Structure formats: C-alpha cells, structure tokens
PDB file of C-alpha atoms in Angstrom:
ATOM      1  CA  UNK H  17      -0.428   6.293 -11.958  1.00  0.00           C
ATOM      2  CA  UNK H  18      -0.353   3.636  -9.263  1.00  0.00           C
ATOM      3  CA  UNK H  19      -3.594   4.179  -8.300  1.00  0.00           C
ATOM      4  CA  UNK H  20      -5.394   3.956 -11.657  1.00  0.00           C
ATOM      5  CA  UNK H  21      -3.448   1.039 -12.344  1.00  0.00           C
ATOM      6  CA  UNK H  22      -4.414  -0.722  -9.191  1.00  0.00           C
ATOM      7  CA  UNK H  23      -8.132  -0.061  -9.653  1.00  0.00           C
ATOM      8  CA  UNK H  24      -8.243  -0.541 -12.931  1.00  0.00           C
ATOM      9  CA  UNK H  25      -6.563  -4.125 -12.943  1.00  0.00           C
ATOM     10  CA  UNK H  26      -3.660  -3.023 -14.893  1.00  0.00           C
ATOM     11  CA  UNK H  27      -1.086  -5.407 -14.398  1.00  0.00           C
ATOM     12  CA  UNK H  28       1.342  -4.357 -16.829  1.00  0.00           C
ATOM     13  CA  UNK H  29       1.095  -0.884 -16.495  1.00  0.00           C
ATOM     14  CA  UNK H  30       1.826  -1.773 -12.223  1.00  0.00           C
ATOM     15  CA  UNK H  31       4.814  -3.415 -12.802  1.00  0.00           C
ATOM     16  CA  UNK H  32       5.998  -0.853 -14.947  1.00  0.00           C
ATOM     17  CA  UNK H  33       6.017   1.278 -11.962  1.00  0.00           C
ATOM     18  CA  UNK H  34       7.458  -1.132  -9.878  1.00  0.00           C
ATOM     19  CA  UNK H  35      11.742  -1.945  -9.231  1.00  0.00           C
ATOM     20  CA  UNK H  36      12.075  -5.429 -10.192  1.00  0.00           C
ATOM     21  CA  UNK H  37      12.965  -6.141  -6.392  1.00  0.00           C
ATOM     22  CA  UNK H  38      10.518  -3.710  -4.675  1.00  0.00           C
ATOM     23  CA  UNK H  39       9.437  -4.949  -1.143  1.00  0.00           C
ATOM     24  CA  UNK H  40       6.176  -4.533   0.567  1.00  0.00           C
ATOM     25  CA  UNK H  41       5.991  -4.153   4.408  1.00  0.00           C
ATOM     26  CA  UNK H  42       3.046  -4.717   6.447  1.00  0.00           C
ATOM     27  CA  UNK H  43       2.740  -4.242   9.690  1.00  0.00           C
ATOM     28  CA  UNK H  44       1.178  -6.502  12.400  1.00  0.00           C
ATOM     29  CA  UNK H  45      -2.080  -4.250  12.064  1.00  0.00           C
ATOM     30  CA  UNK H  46      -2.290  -4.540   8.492  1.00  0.00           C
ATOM     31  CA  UNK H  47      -2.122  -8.246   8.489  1.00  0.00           C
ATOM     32  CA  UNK H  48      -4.470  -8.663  11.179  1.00  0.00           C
ATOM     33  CA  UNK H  49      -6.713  -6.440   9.312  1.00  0.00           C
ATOM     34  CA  UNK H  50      -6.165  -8.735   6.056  1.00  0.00           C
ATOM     35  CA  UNK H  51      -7.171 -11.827   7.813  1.00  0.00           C
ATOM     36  CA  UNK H  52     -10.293 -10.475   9.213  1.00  0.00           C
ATOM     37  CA  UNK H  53     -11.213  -8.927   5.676  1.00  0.00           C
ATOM     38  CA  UNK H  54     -10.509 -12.611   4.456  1.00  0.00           C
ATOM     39  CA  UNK H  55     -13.702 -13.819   5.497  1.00  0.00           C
ATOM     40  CA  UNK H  56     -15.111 -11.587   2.644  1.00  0.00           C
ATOM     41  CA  UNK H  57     -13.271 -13.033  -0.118  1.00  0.00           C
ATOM     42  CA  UNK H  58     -10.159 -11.116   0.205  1.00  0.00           C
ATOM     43  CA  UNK H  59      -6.690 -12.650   0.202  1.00  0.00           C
ATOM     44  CA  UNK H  60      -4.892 -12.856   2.926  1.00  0.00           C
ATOM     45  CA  UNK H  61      -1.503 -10.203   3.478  1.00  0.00           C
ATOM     46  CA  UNK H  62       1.906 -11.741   4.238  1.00  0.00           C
ATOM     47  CA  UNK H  63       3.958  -9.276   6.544  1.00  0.00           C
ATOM     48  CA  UNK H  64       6.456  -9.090   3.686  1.00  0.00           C
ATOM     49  CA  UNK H  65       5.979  -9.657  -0.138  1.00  0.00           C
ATOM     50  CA  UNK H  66       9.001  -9.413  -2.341  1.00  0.00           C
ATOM     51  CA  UNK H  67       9.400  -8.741  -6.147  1.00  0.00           C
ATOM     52  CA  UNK H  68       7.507  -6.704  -9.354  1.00  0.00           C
ATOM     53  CA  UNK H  69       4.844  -9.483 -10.133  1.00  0.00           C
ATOM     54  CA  UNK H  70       3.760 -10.522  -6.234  1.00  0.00           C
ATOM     55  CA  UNK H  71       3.433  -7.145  -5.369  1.00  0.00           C
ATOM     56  CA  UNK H  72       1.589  -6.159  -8.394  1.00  0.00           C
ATOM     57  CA  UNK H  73      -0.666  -8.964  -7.851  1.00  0.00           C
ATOM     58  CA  UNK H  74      -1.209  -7.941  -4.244  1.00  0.00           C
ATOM     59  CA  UNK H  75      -3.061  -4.669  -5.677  1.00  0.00           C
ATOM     60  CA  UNK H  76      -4.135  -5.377  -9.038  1.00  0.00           C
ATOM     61  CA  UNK H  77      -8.171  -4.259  -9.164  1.00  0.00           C
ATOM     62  CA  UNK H  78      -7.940  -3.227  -5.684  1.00  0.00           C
ATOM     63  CA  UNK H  79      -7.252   0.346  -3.879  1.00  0.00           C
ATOM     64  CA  UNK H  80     -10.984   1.253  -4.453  1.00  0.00           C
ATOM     65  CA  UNK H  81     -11.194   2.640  -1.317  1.00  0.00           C
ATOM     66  CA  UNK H  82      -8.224   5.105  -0.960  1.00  0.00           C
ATOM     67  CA  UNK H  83      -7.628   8.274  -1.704  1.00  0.00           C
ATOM     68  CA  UNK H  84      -3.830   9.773  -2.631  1.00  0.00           C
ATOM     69  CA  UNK H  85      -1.838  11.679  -0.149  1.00  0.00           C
ATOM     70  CA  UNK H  86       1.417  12.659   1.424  1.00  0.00           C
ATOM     71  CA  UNK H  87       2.993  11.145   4.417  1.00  0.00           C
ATOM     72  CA  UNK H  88       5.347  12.292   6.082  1.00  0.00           C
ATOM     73  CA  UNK H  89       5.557  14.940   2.814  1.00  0.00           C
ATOM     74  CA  UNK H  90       6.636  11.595   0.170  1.00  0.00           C
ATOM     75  CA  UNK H  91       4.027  10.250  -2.116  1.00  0.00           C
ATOM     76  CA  UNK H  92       1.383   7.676  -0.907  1.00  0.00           C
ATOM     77  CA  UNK H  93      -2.273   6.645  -0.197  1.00  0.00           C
ATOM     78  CA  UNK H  94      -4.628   6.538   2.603  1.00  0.00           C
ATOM     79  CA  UNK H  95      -7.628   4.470   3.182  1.00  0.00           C
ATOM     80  CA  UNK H  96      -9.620   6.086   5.986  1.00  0.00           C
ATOM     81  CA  UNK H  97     -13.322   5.557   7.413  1.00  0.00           C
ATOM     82  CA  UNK H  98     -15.288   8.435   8.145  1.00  0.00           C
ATOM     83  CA  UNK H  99     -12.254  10.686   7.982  1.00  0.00           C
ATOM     84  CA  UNK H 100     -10.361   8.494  10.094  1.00  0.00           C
ATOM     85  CA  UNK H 101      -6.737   7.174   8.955  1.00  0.00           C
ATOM     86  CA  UNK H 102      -6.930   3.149   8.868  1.00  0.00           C
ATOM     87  CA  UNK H 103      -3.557   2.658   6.530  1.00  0.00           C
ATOM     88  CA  UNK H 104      -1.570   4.800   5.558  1.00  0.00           C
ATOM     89  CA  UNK H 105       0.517   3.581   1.859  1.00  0.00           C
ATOM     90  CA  UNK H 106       4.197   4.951   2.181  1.00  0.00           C
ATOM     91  CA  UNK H 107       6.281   4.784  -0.653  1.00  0.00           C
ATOM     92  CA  UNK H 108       9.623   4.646  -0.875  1.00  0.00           C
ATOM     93  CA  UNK H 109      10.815   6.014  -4.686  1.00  0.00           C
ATOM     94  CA  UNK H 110      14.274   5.162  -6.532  1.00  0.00           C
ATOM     95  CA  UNK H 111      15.319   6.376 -10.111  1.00  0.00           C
ATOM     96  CA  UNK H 112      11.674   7.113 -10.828  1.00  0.00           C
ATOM     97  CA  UNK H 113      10.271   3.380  -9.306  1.00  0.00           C
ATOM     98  CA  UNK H 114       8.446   2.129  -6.735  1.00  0.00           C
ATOM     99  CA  UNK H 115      10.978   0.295  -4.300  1.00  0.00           C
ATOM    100  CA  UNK H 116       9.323  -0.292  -1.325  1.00  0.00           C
ATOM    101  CA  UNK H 117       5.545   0.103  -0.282  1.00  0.00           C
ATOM    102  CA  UNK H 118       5.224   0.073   4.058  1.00  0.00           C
ATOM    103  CA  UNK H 119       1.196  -0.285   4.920  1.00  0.00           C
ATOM    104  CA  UNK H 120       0.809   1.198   8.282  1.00  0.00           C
ATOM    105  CA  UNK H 121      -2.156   0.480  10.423  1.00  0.00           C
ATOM    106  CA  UNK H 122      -0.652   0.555  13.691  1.00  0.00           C
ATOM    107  CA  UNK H 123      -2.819   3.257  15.297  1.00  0.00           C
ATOM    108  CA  UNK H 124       0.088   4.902  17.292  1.00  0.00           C
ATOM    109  CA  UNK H 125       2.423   4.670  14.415  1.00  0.00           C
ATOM    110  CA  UNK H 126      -0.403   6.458  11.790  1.00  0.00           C
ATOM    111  CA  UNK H 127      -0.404   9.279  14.582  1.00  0.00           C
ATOM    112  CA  UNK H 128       2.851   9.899  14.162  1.00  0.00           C
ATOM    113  CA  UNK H 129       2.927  10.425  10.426  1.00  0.00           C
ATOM    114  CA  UNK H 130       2.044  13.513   8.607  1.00  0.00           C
ATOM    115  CA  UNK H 131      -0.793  12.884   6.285  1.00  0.00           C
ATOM    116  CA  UNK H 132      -2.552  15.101   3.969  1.00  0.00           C
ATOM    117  CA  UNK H 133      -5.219  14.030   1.867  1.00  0.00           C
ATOM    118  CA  UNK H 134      -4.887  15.343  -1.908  1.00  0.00           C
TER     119      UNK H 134
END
C-alpha cells in the first residue's frame, strides 16, 4: 500500500499509513546520494525528517524505481541497479502504522542485512 501510494502521488492515502510522529532516518550515504541526485531536479534528503505530512511529502510520486522486499525478514523496499542493493527501505511497524522508515545506503551496512526481493 505504501508503494502504490508513493508512486501514485497519493498523499492522503500515505499519511494514512503513517503514525502521526513517524521518523525517517537516513544515513550519511543516503544523503550524499540525495545531494548528488539534486542536480537532476530532485530535493535534497535531511538525515532526519519527523512527522505524517514531511515524510509523506518526502515520497509522494516517487519510489518508481524500487521494488518491495524483506530486510532483515520485516517489511520494506529496495532500490537496486543491475541487481545490486543501493538502499535498502526498513520499516519499523506499530499498531498497524508506519513509525519509522531507516534508508540504508551504507554499502557495509546493506551487506549486513538480509534482503529478499518479492
């Protein structure tokens, strides 16, 4: 549901599926990776954005590129090039809610998860 919402652009139907006070973590990877990918035209990642609405924002008609999976066996995404992991989405899931999203790009911290592409 996350995923069609993001890549559709549905911002209500994200922040239904986000806790009011979700958090989402990127590591220094990630945001590296966001400024570079600023040049074309997309916004730059803060290390941490709190709340429903900024977060929904954040991925509102975007996630085109990744595919779901589990890491470390919990519900997530992965956005890989050429079969290679480049983030890895973990979710963190209370009372049925998104609470947390961590983006992992780190290459020695993606080798240490489990992933498995659905």
């Amino acid at each position: 549901a996350f995923l069609a919402a993001s890549r559709g652009g549905d911002f209500m139907a994200l922040l239904s599926l986000l806790d009011p006070n979700v958090v989402l973590r990127a590591d220094a990877a990630t945001v590296a990776a966001s400024l570079a990918a600023q040049a074309k035209g997309a916004p730059r990642l803060e290390p941490e954005i709190h709340g429903a609405e900024a977060v929904a924002r954040t991925f509102a008609g975007r996630a085109q590129a990744v595919r779901p999976a589990l890491i470390d066996g919990a519900p997530g995404l992965l956005l890989a090039t050429d079969g290679v992991p480049q983030v890895a989405f973990r979710f963190t899931i209370v009372d049925g809610k998104i609470s947390g999203i961590d983006l992992i790009a780190d290459t020695e911290r993606l080798g240490r998860l489990a992933i498995e592409v659905r």
